[in-house]
JSON list of C-alpha atoms in Angstrom, two decimals:
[
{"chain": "Y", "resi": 1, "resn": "UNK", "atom": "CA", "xyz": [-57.14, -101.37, 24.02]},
{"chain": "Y", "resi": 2, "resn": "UNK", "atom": "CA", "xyz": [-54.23, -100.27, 21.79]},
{"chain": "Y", "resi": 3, "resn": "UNK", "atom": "CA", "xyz": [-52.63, -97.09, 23.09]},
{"chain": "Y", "resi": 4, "resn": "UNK", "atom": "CA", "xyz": [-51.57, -95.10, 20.04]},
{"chain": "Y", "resi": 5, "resn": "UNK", "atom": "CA", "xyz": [-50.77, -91.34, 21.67]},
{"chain": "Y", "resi": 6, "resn": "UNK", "atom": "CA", "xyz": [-49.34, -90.50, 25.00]},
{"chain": "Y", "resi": 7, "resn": "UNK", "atom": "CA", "xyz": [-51.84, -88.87, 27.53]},
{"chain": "Y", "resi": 8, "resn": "UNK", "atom": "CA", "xyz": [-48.46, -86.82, 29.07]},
{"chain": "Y", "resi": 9, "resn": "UNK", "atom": "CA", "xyz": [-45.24, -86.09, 27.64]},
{"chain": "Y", "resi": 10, "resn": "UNK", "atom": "CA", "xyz": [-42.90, -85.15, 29.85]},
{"chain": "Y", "resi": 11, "resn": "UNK", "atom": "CA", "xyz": [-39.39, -83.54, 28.59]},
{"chain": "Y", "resi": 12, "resn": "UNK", "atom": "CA", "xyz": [-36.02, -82.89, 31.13]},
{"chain": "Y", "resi": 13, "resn": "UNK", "atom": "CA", "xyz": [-34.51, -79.35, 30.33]},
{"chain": "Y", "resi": 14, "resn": "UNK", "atom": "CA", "xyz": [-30.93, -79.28, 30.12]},
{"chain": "Y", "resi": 15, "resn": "UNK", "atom": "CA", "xyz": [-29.73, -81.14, 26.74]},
{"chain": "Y", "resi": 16, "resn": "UNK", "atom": "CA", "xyz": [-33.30, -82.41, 26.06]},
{"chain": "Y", "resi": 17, "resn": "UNK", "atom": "CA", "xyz": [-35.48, -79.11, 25.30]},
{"chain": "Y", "resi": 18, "resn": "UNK", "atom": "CA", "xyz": [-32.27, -76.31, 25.96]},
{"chain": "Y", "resi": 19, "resn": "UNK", "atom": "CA", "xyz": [-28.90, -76.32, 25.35]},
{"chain": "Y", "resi": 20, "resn": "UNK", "atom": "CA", "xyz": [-27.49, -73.66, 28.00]},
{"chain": "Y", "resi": 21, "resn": "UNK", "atom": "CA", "xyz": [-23.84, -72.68, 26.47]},
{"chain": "Y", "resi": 22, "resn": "UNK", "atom": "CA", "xyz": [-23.07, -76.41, 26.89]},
{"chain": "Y", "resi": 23, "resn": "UNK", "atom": "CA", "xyz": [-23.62, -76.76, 30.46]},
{"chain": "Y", "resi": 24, "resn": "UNK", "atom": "CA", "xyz": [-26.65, -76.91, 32.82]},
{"chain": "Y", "resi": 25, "resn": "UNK", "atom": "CA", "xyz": [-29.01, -74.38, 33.92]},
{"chain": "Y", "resi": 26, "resn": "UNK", "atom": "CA", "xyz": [-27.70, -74.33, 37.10]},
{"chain": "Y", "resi": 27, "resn": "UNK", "atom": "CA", "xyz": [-23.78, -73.75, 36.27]},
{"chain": "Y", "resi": 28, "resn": "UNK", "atom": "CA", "xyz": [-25.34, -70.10, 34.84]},
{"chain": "Y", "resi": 29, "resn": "UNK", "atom": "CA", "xyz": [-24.44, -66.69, 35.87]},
{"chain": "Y", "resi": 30, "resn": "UNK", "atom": "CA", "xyz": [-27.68, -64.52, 36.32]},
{"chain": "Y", "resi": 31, "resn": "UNK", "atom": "CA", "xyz": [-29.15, -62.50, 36.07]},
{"chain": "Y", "resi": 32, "resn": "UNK", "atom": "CA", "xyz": [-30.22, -63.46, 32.22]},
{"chain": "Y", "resi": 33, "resn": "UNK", "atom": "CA", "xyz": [-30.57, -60.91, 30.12]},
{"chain": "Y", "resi": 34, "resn": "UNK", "atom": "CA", "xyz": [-31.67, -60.59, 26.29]},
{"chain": "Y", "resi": 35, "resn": "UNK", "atom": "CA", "xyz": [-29.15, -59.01, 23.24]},
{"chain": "Y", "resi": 36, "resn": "UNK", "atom": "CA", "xyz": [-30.04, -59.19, 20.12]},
{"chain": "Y", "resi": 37, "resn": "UNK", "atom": "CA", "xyz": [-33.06, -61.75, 20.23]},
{"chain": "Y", "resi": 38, "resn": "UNK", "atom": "CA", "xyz": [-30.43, -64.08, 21.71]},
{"chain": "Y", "resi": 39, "resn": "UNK", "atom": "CA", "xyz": [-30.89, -65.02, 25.74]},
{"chain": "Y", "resi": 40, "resn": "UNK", "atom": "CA", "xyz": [-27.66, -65.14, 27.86]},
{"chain": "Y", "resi": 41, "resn": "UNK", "atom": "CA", "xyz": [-26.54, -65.08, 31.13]},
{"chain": "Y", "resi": 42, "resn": "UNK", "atom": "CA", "xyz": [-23.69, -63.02, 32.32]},
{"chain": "Y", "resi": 43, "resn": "UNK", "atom": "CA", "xyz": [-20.98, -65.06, 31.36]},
{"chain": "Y", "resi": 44, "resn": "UNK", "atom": "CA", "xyz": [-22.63, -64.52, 27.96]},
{"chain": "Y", "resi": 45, "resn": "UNK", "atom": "CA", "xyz": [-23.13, -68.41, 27.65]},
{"chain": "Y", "resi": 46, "resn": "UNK", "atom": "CA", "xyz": [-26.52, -68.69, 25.02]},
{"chain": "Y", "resi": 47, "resn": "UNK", "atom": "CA", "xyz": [-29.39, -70.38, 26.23]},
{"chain": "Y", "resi": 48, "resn": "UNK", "atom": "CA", "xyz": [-31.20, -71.76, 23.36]},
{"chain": "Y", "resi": 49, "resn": "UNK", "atom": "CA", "xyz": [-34.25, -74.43, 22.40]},
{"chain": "Y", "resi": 50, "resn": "UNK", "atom": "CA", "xyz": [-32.89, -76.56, 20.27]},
{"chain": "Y", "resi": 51, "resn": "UNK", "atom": "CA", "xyz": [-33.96, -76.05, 16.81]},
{"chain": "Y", "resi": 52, "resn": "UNK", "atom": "CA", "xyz": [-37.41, -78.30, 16.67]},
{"chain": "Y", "resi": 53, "resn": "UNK", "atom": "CA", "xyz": [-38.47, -77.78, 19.85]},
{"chain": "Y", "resi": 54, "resn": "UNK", "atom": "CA", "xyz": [-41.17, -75.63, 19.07]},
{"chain": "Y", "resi": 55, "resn": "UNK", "atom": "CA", "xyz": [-42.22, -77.65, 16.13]},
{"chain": "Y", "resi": 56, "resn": "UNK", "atom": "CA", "xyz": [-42.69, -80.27, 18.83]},
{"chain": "Y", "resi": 57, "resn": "UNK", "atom": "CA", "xyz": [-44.48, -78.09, 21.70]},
{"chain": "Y", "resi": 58, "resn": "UNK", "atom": "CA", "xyz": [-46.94, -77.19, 18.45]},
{"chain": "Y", "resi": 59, "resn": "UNK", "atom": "CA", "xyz": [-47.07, -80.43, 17.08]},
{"chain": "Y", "resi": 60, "resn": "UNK", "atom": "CA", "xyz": [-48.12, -81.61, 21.05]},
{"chain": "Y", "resi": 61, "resn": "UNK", "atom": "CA", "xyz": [-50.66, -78.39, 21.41]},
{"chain": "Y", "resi": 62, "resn": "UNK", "atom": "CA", "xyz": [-52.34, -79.47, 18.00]},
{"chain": "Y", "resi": 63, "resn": "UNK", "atom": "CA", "xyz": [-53.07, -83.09, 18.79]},
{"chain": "Y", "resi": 64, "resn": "UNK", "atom": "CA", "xyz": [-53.72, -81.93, 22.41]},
{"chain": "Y", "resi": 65, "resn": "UNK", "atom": "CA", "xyz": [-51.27, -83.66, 23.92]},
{"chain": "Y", "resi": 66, "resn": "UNK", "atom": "CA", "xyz": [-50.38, -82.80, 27.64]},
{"chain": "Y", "resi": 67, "resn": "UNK", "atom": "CA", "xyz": [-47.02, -81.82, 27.92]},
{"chain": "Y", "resi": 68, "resn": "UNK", "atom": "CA", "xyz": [-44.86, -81.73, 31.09]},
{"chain": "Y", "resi": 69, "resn": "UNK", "atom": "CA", "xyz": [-41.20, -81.00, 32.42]},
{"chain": "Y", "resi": 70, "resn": "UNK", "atom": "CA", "xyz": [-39.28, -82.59, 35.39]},
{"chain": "Y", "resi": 71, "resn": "UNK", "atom": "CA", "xyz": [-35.91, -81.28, 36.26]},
{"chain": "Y", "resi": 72, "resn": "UNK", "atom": "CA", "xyz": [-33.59, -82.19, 38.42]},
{"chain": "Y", "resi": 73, "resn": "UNK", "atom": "CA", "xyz": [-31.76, -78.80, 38.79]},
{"chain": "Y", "resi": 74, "resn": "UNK", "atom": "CA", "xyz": [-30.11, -77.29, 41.98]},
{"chain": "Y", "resi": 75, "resn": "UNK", "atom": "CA", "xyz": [-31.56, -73.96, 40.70]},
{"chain": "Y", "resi": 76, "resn": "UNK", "atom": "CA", "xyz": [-35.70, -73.92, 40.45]},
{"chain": "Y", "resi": 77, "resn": "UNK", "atom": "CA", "xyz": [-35.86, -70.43, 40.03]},
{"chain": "Y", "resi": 78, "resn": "UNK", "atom": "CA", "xyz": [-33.47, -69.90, 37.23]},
{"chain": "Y", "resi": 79, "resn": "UNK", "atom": "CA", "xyz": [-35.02, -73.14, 35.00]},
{"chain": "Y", "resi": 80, "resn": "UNK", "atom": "CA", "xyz": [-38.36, -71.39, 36.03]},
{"chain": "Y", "resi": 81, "resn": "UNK", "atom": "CA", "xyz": [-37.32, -68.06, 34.28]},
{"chain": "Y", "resi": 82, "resn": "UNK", "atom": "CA", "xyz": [-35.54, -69.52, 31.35]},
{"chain": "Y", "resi": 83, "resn": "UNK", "atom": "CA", "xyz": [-38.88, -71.37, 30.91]},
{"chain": "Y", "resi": 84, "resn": "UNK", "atom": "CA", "xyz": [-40.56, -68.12, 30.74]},
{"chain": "Y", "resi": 85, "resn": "UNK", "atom": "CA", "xyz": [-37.73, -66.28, 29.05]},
{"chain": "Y", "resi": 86, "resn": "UNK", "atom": "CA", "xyz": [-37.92, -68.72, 26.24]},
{"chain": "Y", "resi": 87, "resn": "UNK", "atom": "CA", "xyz": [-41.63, -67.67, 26.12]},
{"chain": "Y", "resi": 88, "resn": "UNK", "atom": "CA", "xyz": [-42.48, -71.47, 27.11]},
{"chain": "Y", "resi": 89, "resn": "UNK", "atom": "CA", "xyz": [-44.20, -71.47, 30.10]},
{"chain": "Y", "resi": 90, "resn": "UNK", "atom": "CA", "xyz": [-47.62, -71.86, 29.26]},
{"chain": "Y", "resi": 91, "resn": "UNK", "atom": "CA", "xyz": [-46.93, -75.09, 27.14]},
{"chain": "Y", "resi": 92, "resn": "UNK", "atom": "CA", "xyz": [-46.80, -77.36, 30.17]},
{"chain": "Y", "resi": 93, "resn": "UNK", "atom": "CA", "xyz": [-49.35, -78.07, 32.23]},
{"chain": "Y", "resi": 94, "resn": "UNK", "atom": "CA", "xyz": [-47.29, -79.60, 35.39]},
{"chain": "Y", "resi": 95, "resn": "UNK", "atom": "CA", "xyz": [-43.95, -78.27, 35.93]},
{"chain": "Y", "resi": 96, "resn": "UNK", "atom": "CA", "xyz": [-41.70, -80.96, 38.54]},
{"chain": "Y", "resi": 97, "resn": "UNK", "atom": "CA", "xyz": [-38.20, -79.14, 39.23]},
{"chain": "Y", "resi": 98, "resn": "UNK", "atom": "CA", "xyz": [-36.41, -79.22, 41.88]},
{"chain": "Y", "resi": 99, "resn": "UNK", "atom": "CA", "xyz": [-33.53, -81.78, 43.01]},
{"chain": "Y", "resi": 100, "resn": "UNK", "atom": "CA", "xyz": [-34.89, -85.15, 43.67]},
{"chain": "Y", "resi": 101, "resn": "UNK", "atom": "CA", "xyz": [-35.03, -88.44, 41.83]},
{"chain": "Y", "resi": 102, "resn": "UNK", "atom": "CA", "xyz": [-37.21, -88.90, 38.57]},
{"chain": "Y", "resi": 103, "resn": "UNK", "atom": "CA", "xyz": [-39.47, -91.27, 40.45]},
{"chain": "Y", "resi": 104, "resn": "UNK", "atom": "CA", "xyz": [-40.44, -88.70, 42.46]},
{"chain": "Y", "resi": 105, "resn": "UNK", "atom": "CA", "xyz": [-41.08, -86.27, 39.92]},
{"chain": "Y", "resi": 106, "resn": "UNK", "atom": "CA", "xyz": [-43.08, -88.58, 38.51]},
{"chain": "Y", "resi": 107, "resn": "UNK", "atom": "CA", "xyz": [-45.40, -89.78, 40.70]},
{"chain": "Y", "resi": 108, "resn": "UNK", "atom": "CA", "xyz": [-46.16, -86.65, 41.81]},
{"chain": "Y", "resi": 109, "resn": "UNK", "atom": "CA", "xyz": [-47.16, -85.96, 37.74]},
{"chain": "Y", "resi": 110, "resn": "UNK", "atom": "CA", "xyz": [-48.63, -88.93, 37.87]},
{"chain": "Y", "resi": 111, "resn": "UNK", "atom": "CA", "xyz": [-51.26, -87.57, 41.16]},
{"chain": "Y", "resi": 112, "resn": "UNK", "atom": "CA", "xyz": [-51.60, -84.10, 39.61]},
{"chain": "Y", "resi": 113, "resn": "UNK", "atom": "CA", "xyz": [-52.32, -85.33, 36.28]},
{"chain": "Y", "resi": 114, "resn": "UNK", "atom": "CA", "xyz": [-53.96, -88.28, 36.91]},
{"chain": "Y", "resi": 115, "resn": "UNK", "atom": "CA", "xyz": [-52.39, -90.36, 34.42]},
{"chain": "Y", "resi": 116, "resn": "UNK", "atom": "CA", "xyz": [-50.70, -93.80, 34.54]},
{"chain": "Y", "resi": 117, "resn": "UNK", "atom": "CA", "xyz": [-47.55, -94.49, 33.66]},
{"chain": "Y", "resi": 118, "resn": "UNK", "atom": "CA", "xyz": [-48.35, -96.35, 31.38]},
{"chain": "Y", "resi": 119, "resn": "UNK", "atom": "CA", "xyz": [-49.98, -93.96, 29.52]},
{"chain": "Y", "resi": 120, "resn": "UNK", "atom": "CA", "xyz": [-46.75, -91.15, 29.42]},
{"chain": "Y", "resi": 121, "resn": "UNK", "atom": "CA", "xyz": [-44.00, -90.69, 27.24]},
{"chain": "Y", "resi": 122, "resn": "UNK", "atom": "CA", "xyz": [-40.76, -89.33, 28.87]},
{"chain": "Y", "resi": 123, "resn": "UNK", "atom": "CA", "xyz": [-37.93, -87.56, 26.72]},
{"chain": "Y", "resi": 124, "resn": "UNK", "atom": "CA", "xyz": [-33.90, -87.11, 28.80]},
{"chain": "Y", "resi": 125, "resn": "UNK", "atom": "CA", "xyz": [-30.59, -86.81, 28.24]},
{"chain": "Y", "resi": 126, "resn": "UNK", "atom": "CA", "xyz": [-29.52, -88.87, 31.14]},
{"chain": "Y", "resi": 127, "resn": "UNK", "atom": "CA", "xyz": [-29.52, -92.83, 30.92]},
{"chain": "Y", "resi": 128, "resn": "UNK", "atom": "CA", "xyz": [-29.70, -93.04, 34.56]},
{"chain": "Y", "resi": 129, "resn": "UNK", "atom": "CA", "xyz": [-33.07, -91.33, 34.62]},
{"chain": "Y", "resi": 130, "resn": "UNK", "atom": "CA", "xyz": [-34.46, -93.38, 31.51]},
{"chain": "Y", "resi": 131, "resn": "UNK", "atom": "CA", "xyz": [-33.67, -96.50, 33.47]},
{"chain": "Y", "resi": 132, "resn": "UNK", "atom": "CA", "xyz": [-35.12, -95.39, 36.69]},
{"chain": "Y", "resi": 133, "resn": "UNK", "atom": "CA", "xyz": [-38.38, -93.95, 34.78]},
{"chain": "Y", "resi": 134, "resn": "UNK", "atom": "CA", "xyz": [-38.66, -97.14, 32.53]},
{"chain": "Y", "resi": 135, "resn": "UNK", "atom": "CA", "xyz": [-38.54, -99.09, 35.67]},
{"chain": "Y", "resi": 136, "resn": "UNK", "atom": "CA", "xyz": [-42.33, -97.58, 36.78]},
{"chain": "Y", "resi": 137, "resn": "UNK", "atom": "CA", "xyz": [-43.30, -98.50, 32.89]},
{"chain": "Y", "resi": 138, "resn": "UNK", "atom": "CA", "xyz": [-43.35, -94.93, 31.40]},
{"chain": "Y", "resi": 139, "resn": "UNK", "atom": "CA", "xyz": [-42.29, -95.38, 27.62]},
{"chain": "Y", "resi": 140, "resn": "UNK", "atom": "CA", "xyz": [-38.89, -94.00, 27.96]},
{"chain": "Y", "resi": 141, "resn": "UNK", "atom": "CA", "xyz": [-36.45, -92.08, 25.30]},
{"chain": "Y", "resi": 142, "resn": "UNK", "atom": "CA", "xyz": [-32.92, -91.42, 25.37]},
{"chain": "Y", "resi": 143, "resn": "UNK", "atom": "CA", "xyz": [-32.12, -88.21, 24.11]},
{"chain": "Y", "resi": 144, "resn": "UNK", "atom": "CA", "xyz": [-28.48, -87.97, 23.20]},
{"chain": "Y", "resi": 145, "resn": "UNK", "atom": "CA", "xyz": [-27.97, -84.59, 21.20]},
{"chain": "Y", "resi": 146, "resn": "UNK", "atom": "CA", "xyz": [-31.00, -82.22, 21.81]},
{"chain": "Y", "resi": 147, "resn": "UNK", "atom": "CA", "xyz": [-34.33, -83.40, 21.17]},
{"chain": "Y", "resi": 148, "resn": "UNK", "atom": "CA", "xyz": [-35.26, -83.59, 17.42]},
{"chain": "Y", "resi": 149, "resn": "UNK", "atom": "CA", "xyz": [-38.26, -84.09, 15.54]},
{"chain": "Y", "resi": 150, "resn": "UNK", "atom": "CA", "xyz": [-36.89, -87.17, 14.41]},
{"chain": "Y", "resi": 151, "resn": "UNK", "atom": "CA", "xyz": [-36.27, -88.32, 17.72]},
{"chain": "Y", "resi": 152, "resn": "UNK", "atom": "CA", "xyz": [-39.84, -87.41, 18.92]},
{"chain": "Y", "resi": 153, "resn": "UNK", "atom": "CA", "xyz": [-41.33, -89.22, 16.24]},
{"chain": "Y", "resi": 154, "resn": "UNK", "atom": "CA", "xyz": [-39.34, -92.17, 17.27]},
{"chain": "Y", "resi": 155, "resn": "UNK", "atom": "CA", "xyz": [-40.41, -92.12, 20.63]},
{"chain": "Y", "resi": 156, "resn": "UNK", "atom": "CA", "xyz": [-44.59, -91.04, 19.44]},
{"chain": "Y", "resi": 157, "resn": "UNK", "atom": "CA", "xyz": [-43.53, -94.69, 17.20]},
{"chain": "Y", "resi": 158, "resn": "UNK", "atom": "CA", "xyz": [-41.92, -96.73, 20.46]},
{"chain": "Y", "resi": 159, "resn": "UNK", "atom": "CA", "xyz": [-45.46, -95.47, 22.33]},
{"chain": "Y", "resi": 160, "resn": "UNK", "atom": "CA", "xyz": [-47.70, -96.45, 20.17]},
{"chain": "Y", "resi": 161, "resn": "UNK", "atom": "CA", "xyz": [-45.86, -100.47, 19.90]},
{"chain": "Y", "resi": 162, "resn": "UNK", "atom": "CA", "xyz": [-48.07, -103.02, 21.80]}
]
């Protein structure tokens, strides 16, 4: 059977979907707060999707694509309220974030969701967690500036190799 679209995407946070005034969500100073359509914390750092997220998210949602996020942040709370600040929230259909290893985060997608690993695309910042998540065989992306749209279409290409 030739697999051409991912069953579950699953995207990290910090540097992959949000770019949080150049650090991570967990170096932030709630409580957030929005000013003038932008979202900041009180240090006034910007927390931002990068620009083609939401063509992505939409892109996902039209081909009805299950979408996920695992995080490895000290801070659940906050990434769950800049989730929702960002008016994200009800994109993603599992939700793993809390501070653990990737494996762990993803087999507990992989239970909830029901889908192999081999059928998942995974989208991070961090080599360390491509490696580890490669390792189970989820088709892993390296995500070195933000994701794109050209980087998602590179990784909906990789997937869809035999």
């Amino acid at each position: 059977m030739t697999r051409t679209v991912p069953r579950l995407i699953v995207f990290d946070l910090d540097f992959t979907l949000w770019d949080c005034g150049g650090t991570w969500c967990d170096c932030l100073t709630p409580p957030f707060r929005q000013s003038d359509a932008r979202l900041l914390d009180c240090g006034d750092r910007h927390i931002r999707l990068y620009d083609d997220v939401l063509w992505i998210l939409d892109h996902c949602d039209q081909h009805s694509i299950t979408m996920a996020v695992a995080s490895r942040t000290e801070q659940p709370p906050w990434a769950r309220e800049l989730i929702g600040l960002l008016g994200i929230t009800e994109r993603f259909a599992h939700a793993e974030i809390y501070p653990s290893s990737k494996l762990k985060h993803f087999a507990s997608l992989s239970q909830q969701s029901g889908v192999a690993y081999d059928e998942m695309l995974f989208f991070d910042d961090e080599m360390r967690n491509i490696r580890e998540v490669s390792s189970l065989g989820v088709t892993s992306v390296f995500v070195e500036t933000g994701m794109s749209r050209k980087l998602f279409e590179h990784g909906m290409a990789r997937f869809a190799q035999p």
